[in-house]
PDB file of C-alpha atoms in Angstrom:
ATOM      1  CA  UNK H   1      36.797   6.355 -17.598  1.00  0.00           C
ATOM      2  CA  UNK H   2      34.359   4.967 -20.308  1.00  0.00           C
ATOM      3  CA  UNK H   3      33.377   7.591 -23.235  1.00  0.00           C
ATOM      4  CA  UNK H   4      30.224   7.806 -24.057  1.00  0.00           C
ATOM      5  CA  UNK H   5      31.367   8.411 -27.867  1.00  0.00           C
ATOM      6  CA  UNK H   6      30.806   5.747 -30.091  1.00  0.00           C
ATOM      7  CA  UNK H   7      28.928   2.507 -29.306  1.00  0.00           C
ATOM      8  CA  UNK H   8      30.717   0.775 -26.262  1.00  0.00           C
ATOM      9  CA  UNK H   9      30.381   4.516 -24.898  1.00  0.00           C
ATOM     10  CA  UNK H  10      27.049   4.714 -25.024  1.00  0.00           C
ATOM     11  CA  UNK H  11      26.002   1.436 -23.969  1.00  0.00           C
ATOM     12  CA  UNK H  12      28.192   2.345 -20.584  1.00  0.00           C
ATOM     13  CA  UNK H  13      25.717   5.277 -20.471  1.00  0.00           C
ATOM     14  CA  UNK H  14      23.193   3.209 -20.758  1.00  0.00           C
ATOM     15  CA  UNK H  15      24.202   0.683 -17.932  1.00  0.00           C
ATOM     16  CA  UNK H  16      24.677   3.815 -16.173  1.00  0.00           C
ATOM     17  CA  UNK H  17      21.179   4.659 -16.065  1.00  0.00           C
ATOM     18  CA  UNK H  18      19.856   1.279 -15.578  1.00  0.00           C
ATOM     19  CA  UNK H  19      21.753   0.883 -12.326  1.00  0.00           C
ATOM     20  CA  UNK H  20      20.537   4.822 -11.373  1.00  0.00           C
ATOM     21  CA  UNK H  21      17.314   3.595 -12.102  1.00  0.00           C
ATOM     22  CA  UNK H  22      16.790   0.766  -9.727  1.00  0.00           C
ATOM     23  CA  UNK H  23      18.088   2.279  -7.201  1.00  0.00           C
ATOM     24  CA  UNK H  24      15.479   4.913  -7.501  1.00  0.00           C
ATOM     25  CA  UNK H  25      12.718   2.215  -7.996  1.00  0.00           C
ATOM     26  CA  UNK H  26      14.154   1.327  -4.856  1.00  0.00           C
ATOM     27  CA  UNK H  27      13.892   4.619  -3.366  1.00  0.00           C
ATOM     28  CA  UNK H  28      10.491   5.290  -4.549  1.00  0.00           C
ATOM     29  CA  UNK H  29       9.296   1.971  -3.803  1.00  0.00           C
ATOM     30  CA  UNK H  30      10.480   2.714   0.049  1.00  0.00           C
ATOM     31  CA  UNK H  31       9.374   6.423   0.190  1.00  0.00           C
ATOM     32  CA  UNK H  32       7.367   7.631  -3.131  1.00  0.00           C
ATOM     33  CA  UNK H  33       6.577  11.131  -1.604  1.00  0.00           C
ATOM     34  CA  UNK H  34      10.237  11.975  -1.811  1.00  0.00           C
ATOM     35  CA  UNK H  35      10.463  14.748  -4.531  1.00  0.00           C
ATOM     36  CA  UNK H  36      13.961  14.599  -5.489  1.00  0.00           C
ATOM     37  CA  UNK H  37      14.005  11.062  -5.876  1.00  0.00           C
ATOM     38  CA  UNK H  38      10.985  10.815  -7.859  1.00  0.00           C
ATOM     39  CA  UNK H  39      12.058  13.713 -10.766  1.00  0.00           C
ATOM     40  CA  UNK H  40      14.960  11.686 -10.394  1.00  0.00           C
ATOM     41  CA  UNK H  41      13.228   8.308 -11.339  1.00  0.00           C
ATOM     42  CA  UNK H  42      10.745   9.582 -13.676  1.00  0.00           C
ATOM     43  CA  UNK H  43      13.685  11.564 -15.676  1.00  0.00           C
ATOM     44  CA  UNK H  44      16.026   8.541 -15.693  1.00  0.00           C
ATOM     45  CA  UNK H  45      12.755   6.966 -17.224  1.00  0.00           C
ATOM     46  CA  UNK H  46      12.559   9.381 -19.842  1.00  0.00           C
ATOM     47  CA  UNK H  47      16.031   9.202 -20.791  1.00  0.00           C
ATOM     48  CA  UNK H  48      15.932   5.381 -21.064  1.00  0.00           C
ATOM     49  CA  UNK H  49      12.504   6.132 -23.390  1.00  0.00           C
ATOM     50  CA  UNK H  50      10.419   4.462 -21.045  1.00  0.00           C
ATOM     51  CA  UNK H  51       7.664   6.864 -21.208  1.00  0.00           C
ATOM     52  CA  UNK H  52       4.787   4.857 -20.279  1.00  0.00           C
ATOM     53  CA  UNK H  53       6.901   3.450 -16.824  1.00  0.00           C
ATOM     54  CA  UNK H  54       7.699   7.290 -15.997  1.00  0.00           C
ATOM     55  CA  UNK H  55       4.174   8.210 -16.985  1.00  0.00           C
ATOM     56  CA  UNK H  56       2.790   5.360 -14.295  1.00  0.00           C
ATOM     57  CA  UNK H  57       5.399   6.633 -11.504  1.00  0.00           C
ATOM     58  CA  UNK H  58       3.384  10.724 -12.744  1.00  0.00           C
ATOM     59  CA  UNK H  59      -0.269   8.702 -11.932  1.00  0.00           C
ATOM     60  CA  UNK H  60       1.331   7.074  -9.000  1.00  0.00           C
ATOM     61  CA  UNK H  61       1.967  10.291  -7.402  1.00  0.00           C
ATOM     62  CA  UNK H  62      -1.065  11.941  -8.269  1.00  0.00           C
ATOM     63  CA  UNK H  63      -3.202   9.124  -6.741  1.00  0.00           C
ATOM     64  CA  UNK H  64      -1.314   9.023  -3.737  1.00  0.00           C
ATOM     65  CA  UNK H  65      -3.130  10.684  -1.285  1.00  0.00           C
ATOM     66  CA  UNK H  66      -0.830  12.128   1.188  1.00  0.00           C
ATOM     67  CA  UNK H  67       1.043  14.094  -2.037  1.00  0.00           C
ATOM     68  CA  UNK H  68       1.306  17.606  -1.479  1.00  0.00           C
ATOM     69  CA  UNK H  69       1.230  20.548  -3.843  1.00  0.00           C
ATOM     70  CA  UNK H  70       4.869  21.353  -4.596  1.00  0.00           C
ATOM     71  CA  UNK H  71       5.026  17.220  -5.560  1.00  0.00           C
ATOM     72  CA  UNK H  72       1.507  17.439  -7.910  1.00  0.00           C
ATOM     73  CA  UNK H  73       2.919  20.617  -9.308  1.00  0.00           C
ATOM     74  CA  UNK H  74       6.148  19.166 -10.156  1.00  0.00           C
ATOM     75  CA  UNK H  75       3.938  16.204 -11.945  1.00  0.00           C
ATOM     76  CA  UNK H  76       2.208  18.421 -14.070  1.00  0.00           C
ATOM     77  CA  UNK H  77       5.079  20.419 -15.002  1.00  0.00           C
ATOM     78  CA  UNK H  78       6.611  17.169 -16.372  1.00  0.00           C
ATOM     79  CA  UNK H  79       3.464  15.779 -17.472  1.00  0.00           C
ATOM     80  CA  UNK H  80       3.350  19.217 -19.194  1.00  0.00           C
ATOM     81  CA  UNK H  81       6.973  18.942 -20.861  1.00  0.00           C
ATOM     82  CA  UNK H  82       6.126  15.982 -23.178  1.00  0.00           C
ATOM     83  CA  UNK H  83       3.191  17.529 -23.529  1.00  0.00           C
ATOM     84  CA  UNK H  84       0.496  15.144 -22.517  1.00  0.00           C
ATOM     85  CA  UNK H  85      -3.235  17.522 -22.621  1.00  0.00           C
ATOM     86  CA  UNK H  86      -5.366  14.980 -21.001  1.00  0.00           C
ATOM     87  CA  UNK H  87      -3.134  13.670 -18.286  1.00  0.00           C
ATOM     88  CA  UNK H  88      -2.100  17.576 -17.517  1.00  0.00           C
ATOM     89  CA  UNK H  89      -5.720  18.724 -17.294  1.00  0.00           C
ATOM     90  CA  UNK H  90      -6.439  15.709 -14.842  1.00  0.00           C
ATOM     91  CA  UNK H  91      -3.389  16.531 -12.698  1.00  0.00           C
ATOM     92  CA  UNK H  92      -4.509  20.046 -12.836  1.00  0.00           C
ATOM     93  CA  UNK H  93      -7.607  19.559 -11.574  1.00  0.00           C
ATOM     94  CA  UNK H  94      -6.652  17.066  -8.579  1.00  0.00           C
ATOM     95  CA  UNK H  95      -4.450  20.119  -7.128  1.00  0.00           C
ATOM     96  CA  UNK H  96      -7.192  22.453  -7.415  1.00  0.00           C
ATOM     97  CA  UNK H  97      -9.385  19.515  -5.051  1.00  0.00           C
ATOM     98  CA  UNK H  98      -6.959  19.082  -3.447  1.00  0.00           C
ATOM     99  CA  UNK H  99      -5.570  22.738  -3.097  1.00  0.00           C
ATOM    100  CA  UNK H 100      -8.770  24.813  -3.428  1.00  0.00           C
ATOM    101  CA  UNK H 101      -7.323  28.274  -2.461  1.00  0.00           C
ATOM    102  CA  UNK H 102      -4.738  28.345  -4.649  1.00  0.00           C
ATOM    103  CA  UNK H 103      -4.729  30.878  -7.465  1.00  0.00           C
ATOM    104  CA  UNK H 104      -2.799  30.205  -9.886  1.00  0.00           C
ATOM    105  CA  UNK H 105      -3.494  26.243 -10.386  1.00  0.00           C
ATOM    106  CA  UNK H 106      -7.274  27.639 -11.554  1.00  0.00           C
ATOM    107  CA  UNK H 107      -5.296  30.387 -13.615  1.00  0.00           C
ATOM    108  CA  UNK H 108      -3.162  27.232 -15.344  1.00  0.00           C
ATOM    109  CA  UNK H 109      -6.317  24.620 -15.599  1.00  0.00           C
ATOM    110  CA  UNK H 110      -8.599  27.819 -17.207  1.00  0.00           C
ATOM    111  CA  UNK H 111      -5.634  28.512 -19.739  1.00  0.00           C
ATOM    112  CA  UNK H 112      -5.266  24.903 -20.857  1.00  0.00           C
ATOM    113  CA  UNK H 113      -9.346  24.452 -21.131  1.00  0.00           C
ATOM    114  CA  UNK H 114      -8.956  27.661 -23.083  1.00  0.00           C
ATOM    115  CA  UNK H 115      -6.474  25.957 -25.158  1.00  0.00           C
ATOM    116  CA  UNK H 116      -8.288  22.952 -25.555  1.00  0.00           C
ATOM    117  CA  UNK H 117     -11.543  24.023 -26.811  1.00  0.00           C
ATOM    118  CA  UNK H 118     -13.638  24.508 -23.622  1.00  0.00           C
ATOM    119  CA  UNK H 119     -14.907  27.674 -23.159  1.00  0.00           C
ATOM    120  CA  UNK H 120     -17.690  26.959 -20.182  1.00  0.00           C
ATOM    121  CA  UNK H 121     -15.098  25.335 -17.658  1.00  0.00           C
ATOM    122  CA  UNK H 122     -12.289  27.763 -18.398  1.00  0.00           C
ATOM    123  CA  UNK H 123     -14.192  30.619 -17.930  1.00  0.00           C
ATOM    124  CA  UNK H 124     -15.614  28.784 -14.483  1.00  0.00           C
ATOM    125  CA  UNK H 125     -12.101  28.377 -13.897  1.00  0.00           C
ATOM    126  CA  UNK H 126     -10.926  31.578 -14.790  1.00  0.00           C
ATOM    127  CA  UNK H 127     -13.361  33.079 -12.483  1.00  0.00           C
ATOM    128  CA  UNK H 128     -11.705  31.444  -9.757  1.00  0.00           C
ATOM    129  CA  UNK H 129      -8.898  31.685 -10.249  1.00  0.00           C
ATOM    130  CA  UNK H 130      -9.272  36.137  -9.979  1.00  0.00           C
ATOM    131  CA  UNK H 131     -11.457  36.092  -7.671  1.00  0.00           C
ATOM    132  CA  UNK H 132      -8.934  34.211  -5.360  1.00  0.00           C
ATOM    133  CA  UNK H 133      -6.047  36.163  -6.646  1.00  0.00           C
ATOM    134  CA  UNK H 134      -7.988  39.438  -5.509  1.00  0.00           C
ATOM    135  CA  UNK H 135      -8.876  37.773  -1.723  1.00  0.00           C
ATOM    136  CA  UNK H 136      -4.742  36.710  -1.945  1.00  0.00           C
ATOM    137  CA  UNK H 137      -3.986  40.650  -2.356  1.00  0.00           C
ATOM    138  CA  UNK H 138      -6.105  41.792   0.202  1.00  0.00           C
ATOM    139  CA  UNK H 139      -4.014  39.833   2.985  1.00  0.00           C
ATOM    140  CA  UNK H 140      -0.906  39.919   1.272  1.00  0.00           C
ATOM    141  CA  UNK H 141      -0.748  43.008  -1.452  1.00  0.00           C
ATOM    142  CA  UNK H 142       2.791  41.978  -2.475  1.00  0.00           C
ATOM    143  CA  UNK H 143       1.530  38.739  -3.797  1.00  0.00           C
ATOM    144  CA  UNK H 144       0.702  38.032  -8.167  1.00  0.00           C
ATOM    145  CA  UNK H 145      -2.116  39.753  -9.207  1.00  0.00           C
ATOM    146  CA  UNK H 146      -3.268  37.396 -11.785  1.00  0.00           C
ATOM    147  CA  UNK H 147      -5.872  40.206 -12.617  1.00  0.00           C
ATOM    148  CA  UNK H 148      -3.160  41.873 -14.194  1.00  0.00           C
ATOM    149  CA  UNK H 149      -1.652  39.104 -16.185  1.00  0.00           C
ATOM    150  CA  UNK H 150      -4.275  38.516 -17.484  1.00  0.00           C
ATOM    151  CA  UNK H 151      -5.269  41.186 -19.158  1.00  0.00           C
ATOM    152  CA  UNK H 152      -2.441  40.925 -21.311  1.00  0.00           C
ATOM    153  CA  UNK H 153      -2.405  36.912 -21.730  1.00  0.00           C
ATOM    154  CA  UNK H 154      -3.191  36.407 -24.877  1.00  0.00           C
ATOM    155  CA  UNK H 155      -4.091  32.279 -24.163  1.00  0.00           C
ATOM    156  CA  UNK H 156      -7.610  33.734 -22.647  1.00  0.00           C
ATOM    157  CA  UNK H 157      -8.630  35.631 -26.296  1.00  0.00           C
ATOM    158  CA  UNK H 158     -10.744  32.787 -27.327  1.00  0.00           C
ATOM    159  CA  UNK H 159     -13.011  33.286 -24.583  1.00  0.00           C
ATOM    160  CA  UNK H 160     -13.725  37.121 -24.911  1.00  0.00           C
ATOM    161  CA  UNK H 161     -16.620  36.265 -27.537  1.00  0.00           C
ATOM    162  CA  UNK H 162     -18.455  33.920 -25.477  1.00  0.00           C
ATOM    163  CA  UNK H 163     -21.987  34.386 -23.711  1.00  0.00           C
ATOM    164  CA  UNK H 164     -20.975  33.952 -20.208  1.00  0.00           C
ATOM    165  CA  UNK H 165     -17.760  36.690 -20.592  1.00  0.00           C
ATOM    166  CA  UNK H 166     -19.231  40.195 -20.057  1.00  0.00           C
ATOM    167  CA  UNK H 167     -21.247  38.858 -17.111  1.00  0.00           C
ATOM    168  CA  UNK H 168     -18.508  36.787 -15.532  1.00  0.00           C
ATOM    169  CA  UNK H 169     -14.907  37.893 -16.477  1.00  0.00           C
ATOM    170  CA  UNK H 170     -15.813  41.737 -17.049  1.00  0.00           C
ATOM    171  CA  UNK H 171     -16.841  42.810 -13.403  1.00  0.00           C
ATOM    172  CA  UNK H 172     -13.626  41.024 -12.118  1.00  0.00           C
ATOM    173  CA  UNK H 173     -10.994  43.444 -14.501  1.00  0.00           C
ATOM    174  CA  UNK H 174     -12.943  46.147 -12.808  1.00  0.00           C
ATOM    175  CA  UNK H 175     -11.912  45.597  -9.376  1.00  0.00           C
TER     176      UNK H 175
END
């Protein structure tokens, strides 16, 4: 049993991970909607510091038109770990095409434009994102009620002092 103290350890761990790593390029070569094997791939890329391979595998993914929305969420979420703005905003964006019904990826994609300096599309954004979180509670009532988080999240504060606010955002904390 190697050690992975000292340098003859380490290198071991790094054969290890070379060998783990083609057989997921293998993997995701034969089947590259298989979620397990692609965290797998893209965190073996990561740990071998090839970013910019495990970033391709992330825009692989996303492109890939038969991915679903736990896989695209997944992909942000990593995408989001190193953090990378841009590519998370795009990501973001191609689930809520993709996914247009779903609440909280308009809640995310508002926060980060937020974040990022872009008042008019988060608040556009925003709005979507409560005024599908309302619909969601009036079918299921046990569901988030990202009304409610928000009012307390302080990522939105930029926004409060701009035009569109009062008209847009204001009506929807009343409901």
């Amino acid at each position: 049993q190697a050690s992975l103290n000292g340098p003859s350890g380490l290198n071991n761990g790094v054969q290890i991970l070379q060998g783990q790593l083609t057989n997921f390029l293998t993997s995701f070569e034969a089947d590259p909607l298989n979620l397990t094997n692609t965290i797998s791939l893209i965190d073996t890329l990561w740990s071998l510091n090839k970013t910019n391979e495990a970033l391709r595998v992330v825009d692989d993914v996303v492109l890939n038109q038969e991915a679903d929305q736990q896989l695209l969420t997944v992909m942000a979420q990593k995408v989001a770990d190193i953090p990378d703005l841009v590519r998370l905003e795009s990501i973001l964006t191609v689930i809520s095409v993709k996914f247009p019904d779903t609440p909280s990826v308009f809640y995310d994609l508002a926060s980060l434009q937020a974040f990022k300096g872009k008042p008019d599309s988060a608040i556009t954004n925003l709005v979507r994102a409560l005024e599908l979180s309302q619909n969601r509670l009036k079918v299921n009532p046990e569901a988030k009620d990202l009304t409610e988080v928000y009012k307390t999240d302080q990522r939105f504060s930029s926004l409060k002092n701009h035009p569109q606010y009062e008209k847009l955002i204001t009506p929807l904390l009343s409901k």
